[in-house]
Tab-separated table of C-alpha atoms (C1' of nucleotides) in Angstrom:
chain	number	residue	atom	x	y	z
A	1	UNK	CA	79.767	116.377	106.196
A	2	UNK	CA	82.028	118.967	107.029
A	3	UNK	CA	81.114	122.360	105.565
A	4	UNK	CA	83.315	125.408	105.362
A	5	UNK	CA	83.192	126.501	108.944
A	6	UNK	CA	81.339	123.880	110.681
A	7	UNK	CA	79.454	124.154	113.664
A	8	UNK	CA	80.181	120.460	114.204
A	9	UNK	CA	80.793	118.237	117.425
A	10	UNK	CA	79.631	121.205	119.676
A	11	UNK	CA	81.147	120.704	122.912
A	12	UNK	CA	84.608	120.730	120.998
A	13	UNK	CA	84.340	124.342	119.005
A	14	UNK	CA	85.887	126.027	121.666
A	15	UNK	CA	88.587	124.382	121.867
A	16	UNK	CA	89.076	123.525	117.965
A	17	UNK	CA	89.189	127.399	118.008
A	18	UNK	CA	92.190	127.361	120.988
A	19	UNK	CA	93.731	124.249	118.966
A	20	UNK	CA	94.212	126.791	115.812
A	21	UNK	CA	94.618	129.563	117.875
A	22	UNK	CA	97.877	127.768	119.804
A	23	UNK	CA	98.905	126.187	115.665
A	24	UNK	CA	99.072	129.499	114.475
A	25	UNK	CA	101.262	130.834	117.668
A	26	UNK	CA	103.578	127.537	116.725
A	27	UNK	CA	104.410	128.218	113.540
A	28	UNK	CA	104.366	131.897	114.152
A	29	UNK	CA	107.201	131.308	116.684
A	30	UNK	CA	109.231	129.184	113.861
A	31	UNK	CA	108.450	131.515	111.416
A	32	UNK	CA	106.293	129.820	109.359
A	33	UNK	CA	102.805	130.970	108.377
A	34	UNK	CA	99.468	130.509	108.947
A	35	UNK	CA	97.966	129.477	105.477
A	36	UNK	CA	94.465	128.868	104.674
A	37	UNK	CA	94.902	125.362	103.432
A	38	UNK	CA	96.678	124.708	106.878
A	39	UNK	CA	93.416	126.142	109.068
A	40	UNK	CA	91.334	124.343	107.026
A	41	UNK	CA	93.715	120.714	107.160
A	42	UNK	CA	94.009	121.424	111.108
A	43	UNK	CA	90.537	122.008	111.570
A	44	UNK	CA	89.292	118.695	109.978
A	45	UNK	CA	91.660	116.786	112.253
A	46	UNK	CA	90.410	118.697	115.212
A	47	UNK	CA	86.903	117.903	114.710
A	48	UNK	CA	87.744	114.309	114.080
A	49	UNK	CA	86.656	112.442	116.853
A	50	UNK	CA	88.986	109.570	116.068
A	51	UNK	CA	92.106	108.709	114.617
A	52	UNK	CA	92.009	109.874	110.128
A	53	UNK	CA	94.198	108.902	107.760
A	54	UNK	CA	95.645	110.880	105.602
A	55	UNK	CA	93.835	109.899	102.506
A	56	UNK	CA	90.946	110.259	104.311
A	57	UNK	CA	91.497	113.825	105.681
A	58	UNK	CA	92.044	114.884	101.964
A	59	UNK	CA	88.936	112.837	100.437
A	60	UNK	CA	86.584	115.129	103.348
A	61	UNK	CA	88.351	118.251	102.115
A	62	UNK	CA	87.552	117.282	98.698
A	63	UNK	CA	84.129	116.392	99.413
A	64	UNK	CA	83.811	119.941	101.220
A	65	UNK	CA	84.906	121.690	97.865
A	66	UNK	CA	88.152	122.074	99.258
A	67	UNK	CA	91.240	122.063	96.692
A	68	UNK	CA	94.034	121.217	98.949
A	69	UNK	CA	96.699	118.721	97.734
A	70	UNK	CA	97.740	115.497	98.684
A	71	UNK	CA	101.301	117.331	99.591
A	72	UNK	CA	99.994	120.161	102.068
A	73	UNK	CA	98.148	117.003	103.671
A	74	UNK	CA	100.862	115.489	104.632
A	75	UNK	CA	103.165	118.353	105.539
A	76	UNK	CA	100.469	120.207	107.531
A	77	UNK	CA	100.002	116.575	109.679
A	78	UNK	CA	103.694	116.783	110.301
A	79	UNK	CA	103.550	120.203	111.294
A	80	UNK	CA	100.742	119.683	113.528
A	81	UNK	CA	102.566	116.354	115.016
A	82	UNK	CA	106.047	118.798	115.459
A	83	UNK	CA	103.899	121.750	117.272
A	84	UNK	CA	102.381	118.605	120.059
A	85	UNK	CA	98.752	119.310	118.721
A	86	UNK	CA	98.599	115.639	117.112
A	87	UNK	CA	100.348	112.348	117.322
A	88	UNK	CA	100.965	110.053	114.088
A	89	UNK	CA	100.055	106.186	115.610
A	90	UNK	CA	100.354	103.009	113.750
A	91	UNK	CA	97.862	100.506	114.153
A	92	UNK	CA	99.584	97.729	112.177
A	93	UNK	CA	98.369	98.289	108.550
A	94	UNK	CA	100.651	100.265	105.961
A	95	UNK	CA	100.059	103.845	106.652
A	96	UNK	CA	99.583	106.224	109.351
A	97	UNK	CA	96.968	107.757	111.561
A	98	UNK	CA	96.548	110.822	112.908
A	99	UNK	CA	94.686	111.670	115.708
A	100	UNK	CA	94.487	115.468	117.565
A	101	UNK	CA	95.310	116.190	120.988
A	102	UNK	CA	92.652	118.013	122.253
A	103	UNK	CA	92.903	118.166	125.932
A	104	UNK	CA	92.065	114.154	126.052
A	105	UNK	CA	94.989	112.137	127.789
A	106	UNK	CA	97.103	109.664	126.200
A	107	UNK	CA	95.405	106.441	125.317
A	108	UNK	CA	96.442	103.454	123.520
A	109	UNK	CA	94.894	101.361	121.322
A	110	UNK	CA	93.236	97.944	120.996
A	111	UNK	CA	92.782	96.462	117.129
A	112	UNK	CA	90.547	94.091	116.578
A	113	UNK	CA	92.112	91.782	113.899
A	114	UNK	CA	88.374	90.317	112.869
A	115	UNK	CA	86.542	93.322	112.528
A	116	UNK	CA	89.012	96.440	112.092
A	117	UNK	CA	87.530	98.258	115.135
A	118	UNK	CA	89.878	100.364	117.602
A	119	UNK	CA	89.211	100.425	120.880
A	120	UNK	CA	91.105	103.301	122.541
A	121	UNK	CA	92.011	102.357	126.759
A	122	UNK	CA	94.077	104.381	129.419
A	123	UNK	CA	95.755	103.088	132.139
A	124	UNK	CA	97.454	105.026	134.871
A	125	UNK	CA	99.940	102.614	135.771
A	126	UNK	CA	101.474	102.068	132.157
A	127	UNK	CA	103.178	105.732	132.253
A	128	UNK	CA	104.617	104.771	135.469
A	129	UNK	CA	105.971	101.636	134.276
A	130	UNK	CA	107.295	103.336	131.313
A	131	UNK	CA	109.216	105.685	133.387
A	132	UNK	CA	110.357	103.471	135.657
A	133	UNK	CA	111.742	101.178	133.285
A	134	UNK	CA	113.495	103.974	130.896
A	135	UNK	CA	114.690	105.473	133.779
A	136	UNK	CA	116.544	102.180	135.080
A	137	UNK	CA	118.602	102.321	131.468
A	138	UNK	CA	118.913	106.133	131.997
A	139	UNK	CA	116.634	106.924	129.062
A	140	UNK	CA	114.944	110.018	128.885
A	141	UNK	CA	111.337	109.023	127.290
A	142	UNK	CA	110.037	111.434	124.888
A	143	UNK	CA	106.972	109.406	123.813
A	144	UNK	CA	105.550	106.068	123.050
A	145	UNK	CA	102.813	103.699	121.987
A	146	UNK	CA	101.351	100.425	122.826
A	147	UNK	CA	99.173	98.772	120.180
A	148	UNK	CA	97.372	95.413	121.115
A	149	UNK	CA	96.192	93.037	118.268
A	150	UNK	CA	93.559	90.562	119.270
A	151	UNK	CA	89.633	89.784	118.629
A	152	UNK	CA	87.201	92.294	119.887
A	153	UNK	CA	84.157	90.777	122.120
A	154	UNK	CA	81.989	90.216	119.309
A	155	UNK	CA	84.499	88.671	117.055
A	156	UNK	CA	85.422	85.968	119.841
A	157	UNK	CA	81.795	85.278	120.129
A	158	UNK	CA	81.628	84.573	116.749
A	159	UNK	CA	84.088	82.206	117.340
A	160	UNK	CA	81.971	79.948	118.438
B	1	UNK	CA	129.956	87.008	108.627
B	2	UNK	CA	127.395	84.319	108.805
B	3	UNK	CA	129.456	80.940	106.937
B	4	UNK	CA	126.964	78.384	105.522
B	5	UNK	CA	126.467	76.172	107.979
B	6	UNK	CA	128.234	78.271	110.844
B	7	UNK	CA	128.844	77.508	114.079
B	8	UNK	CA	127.826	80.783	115.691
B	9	UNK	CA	125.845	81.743	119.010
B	10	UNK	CA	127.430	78.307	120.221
B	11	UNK	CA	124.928	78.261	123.633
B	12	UNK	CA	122.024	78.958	120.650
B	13	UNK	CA	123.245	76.603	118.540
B	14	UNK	CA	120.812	73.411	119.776
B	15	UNK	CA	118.039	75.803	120.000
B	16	UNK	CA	118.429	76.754	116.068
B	17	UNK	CA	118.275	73.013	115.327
B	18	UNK	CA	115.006	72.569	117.687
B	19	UNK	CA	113.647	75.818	116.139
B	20	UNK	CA	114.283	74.726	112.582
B	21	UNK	CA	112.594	71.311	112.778
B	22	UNK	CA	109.697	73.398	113.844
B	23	UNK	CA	109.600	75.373	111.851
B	24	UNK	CA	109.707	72.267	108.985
B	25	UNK	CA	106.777	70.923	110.832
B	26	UNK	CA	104.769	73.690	110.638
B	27	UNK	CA	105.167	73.696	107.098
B	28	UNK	CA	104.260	70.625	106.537
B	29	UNK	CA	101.079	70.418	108.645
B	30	UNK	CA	99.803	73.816	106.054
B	31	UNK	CA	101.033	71.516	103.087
B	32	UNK	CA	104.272	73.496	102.525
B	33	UNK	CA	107.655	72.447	101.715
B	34	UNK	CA	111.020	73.145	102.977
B	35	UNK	CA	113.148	74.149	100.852
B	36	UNK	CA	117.070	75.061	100.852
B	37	UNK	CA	116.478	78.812	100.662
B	38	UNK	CA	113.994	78.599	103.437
B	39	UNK	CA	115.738	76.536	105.482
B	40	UNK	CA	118.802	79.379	104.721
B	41	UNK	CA	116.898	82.002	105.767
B	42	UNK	CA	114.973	80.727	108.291
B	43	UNK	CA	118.919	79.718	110.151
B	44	UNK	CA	119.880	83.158	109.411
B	45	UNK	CA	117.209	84.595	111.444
B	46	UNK	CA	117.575	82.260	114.018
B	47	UNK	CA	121.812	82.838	114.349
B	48	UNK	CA	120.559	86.598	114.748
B	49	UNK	CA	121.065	87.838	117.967
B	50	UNK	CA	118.404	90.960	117.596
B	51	UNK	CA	116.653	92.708	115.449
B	52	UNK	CA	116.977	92.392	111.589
B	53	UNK	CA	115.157	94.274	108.315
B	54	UNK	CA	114.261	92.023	105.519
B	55	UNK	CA	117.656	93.530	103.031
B	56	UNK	CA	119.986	93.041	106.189
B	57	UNK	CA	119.295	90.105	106.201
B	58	UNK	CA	119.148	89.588	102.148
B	59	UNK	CA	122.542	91.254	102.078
B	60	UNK	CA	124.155	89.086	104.503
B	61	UNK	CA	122.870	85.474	102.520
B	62	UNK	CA	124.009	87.009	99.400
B	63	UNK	CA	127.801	87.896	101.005
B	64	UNK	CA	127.664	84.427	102.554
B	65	UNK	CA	127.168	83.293	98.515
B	66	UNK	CA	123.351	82.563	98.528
B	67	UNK	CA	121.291	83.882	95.589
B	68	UNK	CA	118.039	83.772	97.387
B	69	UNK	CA	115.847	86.707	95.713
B	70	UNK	CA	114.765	89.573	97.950
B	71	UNK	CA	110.895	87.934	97.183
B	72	UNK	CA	111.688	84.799	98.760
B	73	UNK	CA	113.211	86.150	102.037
B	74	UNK	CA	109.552	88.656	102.254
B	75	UNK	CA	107.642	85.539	101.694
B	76	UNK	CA	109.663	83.259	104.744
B	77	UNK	CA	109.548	85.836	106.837
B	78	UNK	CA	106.076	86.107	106.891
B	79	UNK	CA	105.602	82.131	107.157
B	80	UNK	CA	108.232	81.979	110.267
B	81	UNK	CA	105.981	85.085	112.062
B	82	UNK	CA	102.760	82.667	110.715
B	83	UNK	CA	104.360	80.136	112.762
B	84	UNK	CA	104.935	82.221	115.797
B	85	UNK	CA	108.514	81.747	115.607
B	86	UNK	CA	108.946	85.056	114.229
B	87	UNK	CA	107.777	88.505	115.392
B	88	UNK	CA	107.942	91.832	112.933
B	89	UNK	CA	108.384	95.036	114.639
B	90	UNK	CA	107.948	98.701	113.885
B	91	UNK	CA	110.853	100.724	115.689
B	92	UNK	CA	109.992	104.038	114.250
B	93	UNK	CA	111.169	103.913	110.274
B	94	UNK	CA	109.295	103.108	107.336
B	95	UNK	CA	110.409	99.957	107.618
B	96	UNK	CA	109.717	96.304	109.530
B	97	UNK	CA	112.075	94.234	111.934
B	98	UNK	CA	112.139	91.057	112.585
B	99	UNK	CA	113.357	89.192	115.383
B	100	UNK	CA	113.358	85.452	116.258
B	101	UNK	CA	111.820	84.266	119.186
B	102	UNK	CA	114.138	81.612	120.308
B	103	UNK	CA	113.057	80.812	123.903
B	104	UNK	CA	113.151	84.484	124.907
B	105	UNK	CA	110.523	85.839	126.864
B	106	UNK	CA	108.545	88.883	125.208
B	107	UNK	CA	110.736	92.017	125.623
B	108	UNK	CA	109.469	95.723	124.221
B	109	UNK	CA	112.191	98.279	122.915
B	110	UNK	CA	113.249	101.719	123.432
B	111	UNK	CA	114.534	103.623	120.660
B	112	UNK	CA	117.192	106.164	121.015
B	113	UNK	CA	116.008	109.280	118.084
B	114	UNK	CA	119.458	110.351	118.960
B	115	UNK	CA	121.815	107.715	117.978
B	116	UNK	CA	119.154	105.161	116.917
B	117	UNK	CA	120.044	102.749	119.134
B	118	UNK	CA	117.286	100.325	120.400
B	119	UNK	CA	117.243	98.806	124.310
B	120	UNK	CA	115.364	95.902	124.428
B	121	UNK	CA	113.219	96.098	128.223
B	122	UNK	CA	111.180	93.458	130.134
B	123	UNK	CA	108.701	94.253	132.890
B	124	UNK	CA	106.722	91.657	134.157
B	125	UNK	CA	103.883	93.847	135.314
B	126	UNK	CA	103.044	94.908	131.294
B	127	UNK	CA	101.603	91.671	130.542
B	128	UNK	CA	99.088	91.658	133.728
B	129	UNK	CA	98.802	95.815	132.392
B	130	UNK	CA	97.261	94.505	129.111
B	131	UNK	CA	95.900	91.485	129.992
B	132	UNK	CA	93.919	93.966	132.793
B	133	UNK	CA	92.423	96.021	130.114
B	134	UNK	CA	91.600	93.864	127.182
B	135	UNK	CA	89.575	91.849	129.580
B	136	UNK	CA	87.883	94.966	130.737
B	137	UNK	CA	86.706	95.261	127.212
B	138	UNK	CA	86.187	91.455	126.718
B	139	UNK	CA	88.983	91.698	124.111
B	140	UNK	CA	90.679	88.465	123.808
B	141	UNK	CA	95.022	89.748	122.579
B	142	UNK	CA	96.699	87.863	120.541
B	143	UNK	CA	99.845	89.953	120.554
B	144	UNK	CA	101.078	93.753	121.614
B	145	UNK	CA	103.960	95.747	121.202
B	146	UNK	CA	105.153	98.880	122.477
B	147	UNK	CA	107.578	101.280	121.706
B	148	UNK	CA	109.189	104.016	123.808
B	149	UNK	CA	110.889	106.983	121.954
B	150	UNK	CA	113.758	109.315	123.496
B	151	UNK	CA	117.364	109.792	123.986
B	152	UNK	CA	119.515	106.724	125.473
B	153	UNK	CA	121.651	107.851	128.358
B	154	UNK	CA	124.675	109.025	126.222
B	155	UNK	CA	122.538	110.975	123.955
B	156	UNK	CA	121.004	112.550	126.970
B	157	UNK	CA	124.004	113.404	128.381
B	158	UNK	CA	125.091	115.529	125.599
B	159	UNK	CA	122.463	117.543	125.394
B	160	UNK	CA	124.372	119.962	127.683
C	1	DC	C1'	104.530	63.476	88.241
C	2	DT	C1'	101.903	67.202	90.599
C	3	DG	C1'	101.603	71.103	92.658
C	4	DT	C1'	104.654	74.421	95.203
C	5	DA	C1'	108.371	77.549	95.468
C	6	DT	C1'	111.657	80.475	93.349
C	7	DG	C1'	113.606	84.440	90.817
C	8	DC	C1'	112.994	88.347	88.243
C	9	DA	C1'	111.074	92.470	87.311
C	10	DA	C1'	107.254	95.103	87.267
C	11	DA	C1'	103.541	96.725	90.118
C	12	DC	C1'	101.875	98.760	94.426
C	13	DC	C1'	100.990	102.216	97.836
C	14	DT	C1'	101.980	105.498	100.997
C	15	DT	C1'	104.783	109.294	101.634
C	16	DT	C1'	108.242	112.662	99.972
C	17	DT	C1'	110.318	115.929	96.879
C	18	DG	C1'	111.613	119.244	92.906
C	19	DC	C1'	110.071	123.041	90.795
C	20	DA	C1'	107.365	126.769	88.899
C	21	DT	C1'	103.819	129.586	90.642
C	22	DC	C1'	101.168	131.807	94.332
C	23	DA	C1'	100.261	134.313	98.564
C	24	DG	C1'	101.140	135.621	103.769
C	25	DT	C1'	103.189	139.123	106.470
D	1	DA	C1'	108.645	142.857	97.944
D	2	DC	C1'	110.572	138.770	100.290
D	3	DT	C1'	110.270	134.440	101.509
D	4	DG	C1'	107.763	130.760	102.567
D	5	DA	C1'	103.721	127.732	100.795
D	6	DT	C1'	101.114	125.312	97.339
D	7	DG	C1'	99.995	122.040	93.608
D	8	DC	C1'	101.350	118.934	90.433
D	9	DA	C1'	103.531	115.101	88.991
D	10	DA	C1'	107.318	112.448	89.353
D	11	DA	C1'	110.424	109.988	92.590
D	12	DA	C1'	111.262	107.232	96.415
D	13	DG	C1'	111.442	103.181	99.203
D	14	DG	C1'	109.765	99.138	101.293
D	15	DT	C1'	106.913	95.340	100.172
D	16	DT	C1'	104.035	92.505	97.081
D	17	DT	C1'	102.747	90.108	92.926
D	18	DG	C1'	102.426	87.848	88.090
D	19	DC	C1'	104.480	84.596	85.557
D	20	DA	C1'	107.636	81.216	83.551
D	21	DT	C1'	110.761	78.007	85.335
D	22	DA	C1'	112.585	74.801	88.783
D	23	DC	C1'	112.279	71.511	92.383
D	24	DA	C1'	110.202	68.960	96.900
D	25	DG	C1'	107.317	65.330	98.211
DNA sequence: CTGTATGCAAACCTTTTGCATCAGT
DNA sequence: ACTGATGCAAAAGGTTTGCATACAG
C-alpha cells in the first residue's frame, strides 16, 4: 500500500512534507536527530487518514520492506505525541491509537460497541465548557478527550 | 482501615445495603451466586468514597484479613460495572479505576500531571453536548467519559 | 447434588528497557 | 569522533485464564 515515498492521499503531500519538515525542527531543537526509521515511522502516520495502532503502523512498514522495530515504533509515536504533531487516544480496548495532527481540529470520538466503527464529531461548545469548568477549579487544561460508547445507526437498526 | 463489617460513610451506609441487595439481584436474575468474597468486595467498593484500582482495593481486603485472590476481585468488578453499579475509568495510567455509582449523578475528572491529583467536575450542559451529536449521527450512547489533563491550581501556581 | 465460584499460578498482550552495535551531525 | 539511535530479546505490569478444589442454591 504504502511504497517508499508515496505519492499517496494527494491533497495531504504538502503538508506531510511541512509535518516532517516541523518533526525534524523539533527534535533538532532538543537535540535529537532526524533518523531515517523516524521519517519513514512519521510519514506512515501522516498519511494515515485515521487513527493506527501501533502494531499496525509497524505491520505497513513491514509490508513496505521496511525493517524498523517494534521499539523505534513506539518511541518515534511518543516523540511525535511530545513535539504536538500527534495525539495518543484511547478508544476503550487495551492499547493505544495514534492519530496525526495535520491541520484538522480536535475531534472526539464515537465507538460503536456492535460494529467497532469510530465516528470522529466536533463540537464548538465542548472546548468552551471545558474551559469554563477547569477554570472554575483554577485548572490550567493542557488537553483532553471525550470517548462515547454506544451503537452506531446501523447496529440499532439491527436491533430490531 | 476498612473493619469487616464497618460502619463507615455513616450518611452512605443505607445506600450500601440498598446497593448490595442489588447487586444480589442482579446476580441472580444471570443465574449467579453471591458469594462471601463478592459480597466483600462488592461493600468495599461501595464504602469507597472515589476512585479505586483493582490492587488498592485487593490490598485493603487483604489488611482488613480477607484472602480473596487478586482473580476474584478482576472478575466482581467487572460483574458490578455489568450491573451498572460500577463504572471503570481511564485517568491517564496504564491502569483502570473504578468507582461506585451510589446515587451520584455522572461526574467527569480532571487530572492534575503535576501532582496527580484528580477533580471530579459536573456540567449539566455535557450530557445535552453528547446527546446533541450522537443523535446527529443517529448513534444511540450507552455511556461517555471524558478526561481533562493539566496542572490543578497549586501545581499551576508553582510554575513561577 | 449440580453447576458455579474461587485461588493459584501461569499465560497474555501491549509497551518499555538494557545492551551491544550502528549511524547522524 | 561523539553521542544519540536502533534492533533484539527479555522484562514489565496490569489483566485474564486454565484447572483442580470448594461451596451456594
Amino acid at each position: 500500500m504504502a511504497k517508499s515515498a508515496a505519492v499517496s492521499p494527494a491533497n495531504a503531500s504538502s503538508s506531510v512534507a511541512g509535518a516532517l519538515r516541523s518533526f525534524s525542527q523539533h527534535l533538532a531543537n532538543d537535540g535529537l536527530r532526524f533518523t531515517g526509521e523516524r521519517r519513514t515511522i512519521a510519514t506512515a502516520l501522516f498519511e494515515s487518514d485515521s487513527h493506527l495502532e501501533a502494531e499496525e503502523l509497524l505491520l505497513r512498514l513491514r509490508h513496505a520492506g521496511s525493517r524498523v522495530s517494534r521499539a523505534t515504533v513506539y518511541r518515534t509515536l511518543d516523540l511525535l505525541v511530545g513535539a504536538g504533531l500527534a495525539r495518543k487516544v484511547r478508544l476503550g480496548t487495551d492499547h493505544n491509537f495514534f492519530e496525526h495532527i495535520l491541520g484538522r481540529r480536535q475531534h472526539e470520538h464515537m465507538v460503536c460497541i456492535g460494529c467497532g466503527q469510530v465516528i470522529e464529531w466536533f463540537d464548538p461548545q465542548l472546548a468552551r465548557l471545558v474551559e469554563r469548568n477547569t477554570k472554575e477549579q483554577g485548572f490550567v487544561a493542557a488537553r483532553y478527550t471525550v470517548q462515547v460508547f454506544g451503537r452506531c445507526a446501523d447496529c440499532a437498526d439491527s436491533d430490531t
